[in-house]
Tab-separated table of C-alpha atoms in Angstrom:
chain	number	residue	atom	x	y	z
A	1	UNK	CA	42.944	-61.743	-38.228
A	2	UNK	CA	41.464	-63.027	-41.580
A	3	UNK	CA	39.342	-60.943	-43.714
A	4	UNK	CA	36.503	-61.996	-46.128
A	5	UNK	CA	34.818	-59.350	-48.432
A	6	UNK	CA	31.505	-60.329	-49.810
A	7	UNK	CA	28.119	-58.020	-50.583
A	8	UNK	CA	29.656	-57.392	-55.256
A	9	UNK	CA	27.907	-57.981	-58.073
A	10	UNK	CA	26.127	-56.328	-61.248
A	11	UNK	CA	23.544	-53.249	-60.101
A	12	UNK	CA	21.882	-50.262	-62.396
A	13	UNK	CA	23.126	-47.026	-61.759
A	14	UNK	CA	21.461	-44.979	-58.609
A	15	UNK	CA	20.667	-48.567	-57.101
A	16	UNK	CA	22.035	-49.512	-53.514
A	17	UNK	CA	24.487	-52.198	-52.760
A	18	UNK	CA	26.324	-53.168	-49.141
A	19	UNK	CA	29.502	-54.559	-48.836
A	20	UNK	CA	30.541	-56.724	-46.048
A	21	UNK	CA	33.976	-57.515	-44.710
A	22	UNK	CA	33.805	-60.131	-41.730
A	23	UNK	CA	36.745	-60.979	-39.483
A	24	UNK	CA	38.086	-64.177	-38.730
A	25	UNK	CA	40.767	-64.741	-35.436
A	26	UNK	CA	39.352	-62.349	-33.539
A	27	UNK	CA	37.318	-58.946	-33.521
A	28	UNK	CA	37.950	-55.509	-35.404
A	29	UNK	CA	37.405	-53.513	-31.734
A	30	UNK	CA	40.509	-51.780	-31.901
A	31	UNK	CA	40.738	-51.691	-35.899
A	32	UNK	CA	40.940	-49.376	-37.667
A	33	UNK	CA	39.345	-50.660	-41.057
A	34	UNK	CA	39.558	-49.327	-44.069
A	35	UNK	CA	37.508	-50.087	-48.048
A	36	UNK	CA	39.958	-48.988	-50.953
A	37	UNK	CA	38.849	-50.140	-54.204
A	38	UNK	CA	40.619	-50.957	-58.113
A	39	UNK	CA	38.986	-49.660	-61.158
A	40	UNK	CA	40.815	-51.690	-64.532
A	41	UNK	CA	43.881	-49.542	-65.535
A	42	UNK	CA	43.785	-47.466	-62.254
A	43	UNK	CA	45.267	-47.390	-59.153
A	44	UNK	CA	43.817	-48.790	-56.175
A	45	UNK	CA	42.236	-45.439	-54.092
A	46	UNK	CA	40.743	-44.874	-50.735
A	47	UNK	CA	37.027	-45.207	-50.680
A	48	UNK	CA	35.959	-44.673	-46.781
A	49	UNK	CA	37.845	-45.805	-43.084
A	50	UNK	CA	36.448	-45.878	-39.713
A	51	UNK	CA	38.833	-45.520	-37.006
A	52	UNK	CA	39.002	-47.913	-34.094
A	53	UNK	CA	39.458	-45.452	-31.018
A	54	UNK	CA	36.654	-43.204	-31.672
A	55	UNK	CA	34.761	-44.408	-34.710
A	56	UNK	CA	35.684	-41.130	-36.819
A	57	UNK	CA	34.504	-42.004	-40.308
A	58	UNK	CA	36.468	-40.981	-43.243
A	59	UNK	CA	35.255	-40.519	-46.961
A	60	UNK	CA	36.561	-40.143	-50.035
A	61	UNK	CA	34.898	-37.023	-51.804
A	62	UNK	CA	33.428	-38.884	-54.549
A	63	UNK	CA	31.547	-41.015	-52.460
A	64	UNK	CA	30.819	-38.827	-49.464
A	65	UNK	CA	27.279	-38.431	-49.334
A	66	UNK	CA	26.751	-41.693	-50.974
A	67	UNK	CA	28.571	-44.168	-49.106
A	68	UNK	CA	28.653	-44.883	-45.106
A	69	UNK	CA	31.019	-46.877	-43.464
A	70	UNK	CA	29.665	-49.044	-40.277
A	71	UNK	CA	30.608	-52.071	-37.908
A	72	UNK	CA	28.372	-54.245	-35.797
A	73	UNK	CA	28.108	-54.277	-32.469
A	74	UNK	CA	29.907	-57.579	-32.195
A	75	UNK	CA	32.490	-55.795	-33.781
A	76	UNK	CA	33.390	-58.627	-36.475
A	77	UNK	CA	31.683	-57.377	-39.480
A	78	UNK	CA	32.341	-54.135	-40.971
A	79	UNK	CA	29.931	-52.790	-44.049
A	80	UNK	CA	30.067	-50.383	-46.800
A	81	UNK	CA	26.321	-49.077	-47.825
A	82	UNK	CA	26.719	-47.818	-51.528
A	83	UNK	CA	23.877	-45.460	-52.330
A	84	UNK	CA	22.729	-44.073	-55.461
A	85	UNK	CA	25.957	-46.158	-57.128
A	86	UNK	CA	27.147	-44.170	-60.632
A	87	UNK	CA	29.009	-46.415	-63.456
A	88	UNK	CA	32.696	-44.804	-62.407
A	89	UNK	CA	31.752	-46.818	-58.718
A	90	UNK	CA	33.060	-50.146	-61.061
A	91	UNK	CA	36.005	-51.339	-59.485
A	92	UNK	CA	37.247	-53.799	-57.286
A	93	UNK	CA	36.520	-53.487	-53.711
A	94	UNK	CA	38.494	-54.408	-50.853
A	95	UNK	CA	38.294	-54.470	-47.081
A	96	UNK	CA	41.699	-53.590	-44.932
A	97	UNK	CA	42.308	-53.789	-41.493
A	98	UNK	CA	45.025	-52.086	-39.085
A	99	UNK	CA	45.560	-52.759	-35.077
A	100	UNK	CA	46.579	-50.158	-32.801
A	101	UNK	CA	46.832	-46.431	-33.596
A	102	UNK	CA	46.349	-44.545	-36.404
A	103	UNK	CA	46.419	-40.692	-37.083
A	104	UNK	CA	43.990	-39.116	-39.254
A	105	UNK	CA	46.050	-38.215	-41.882
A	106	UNK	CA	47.328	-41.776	-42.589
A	107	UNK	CA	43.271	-43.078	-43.006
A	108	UNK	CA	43.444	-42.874	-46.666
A	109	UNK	CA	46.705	-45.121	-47.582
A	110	UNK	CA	46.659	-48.385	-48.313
A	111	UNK	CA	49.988	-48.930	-46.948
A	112	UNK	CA	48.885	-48.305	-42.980
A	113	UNK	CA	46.915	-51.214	-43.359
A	114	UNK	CA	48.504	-54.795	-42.388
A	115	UNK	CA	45.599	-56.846	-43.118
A	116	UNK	CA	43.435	-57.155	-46.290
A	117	UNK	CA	40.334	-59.518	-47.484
A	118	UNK	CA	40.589	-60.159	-51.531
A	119	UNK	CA	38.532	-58.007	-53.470
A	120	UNK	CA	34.529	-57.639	-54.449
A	121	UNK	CA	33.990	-56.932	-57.481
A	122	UNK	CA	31.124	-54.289	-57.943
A	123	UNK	CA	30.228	-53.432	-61.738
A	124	UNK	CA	27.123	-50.446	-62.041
A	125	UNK	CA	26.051	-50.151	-65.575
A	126	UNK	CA	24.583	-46.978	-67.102
């Protein structure tokens, strides 16, 4: 499966913004998918995952509250809705995917992921 990310671009602080990661080669049913993003000079970090066998949703703290992972019903496209977005949301955004099981404490690491879309970048200015 192919990834695209899309949904980046230059917003105000406190305004909204949704990422989108669609699927290409088949559908994310039994994904679990994953958006990690890259601030300049930092590491890439977990930002939210939603599991593929029960649709648990996972958030990092910063953004819980803020931020809410979904997927479509025709299970191709999976979204990131970015609420009241703060400057230190800058980064690079991307979408990961990974088939077949997953325990909960492996969510946040970018290495259980075998599949990722390039990046979105998403810049929030003060």
């Amino acid at each position: 499966v192919q990834l695209q990310a899309s949904g980046g671009g230059l917003v105000q602080a406190g305004d909204s913004l949704r990422l989108s990661c669609v699927a290409s080669g088949g559908t994310l049913s039994r994904y679990t998918m994953g958006w990690f993003r890259q601030a300049p000079g930092k590491e890439r970090e977990f930002v939210a995952a939603i599991r593929g066998s029960d649709r648990s949703e996972y958030y990092e703290g910063a953004v819980k509250g803020r931020f809410t992972i979904s997927r479509d019903a025709a299970k191709t496209t999976v979204y990131l809705h970015m609420n009241a977005l703060k400057p230190e949301d800058t980064a690079v955004y991307y979408c990961a995917g990974k088939s077949g099981h997953i325990i909960t404490s492996s969510v946040r690491y970018s290495t259980s992921y075998h599949y990722w879309g390039q990046g979105t970048l998403v810049t929030v200015s003060s």
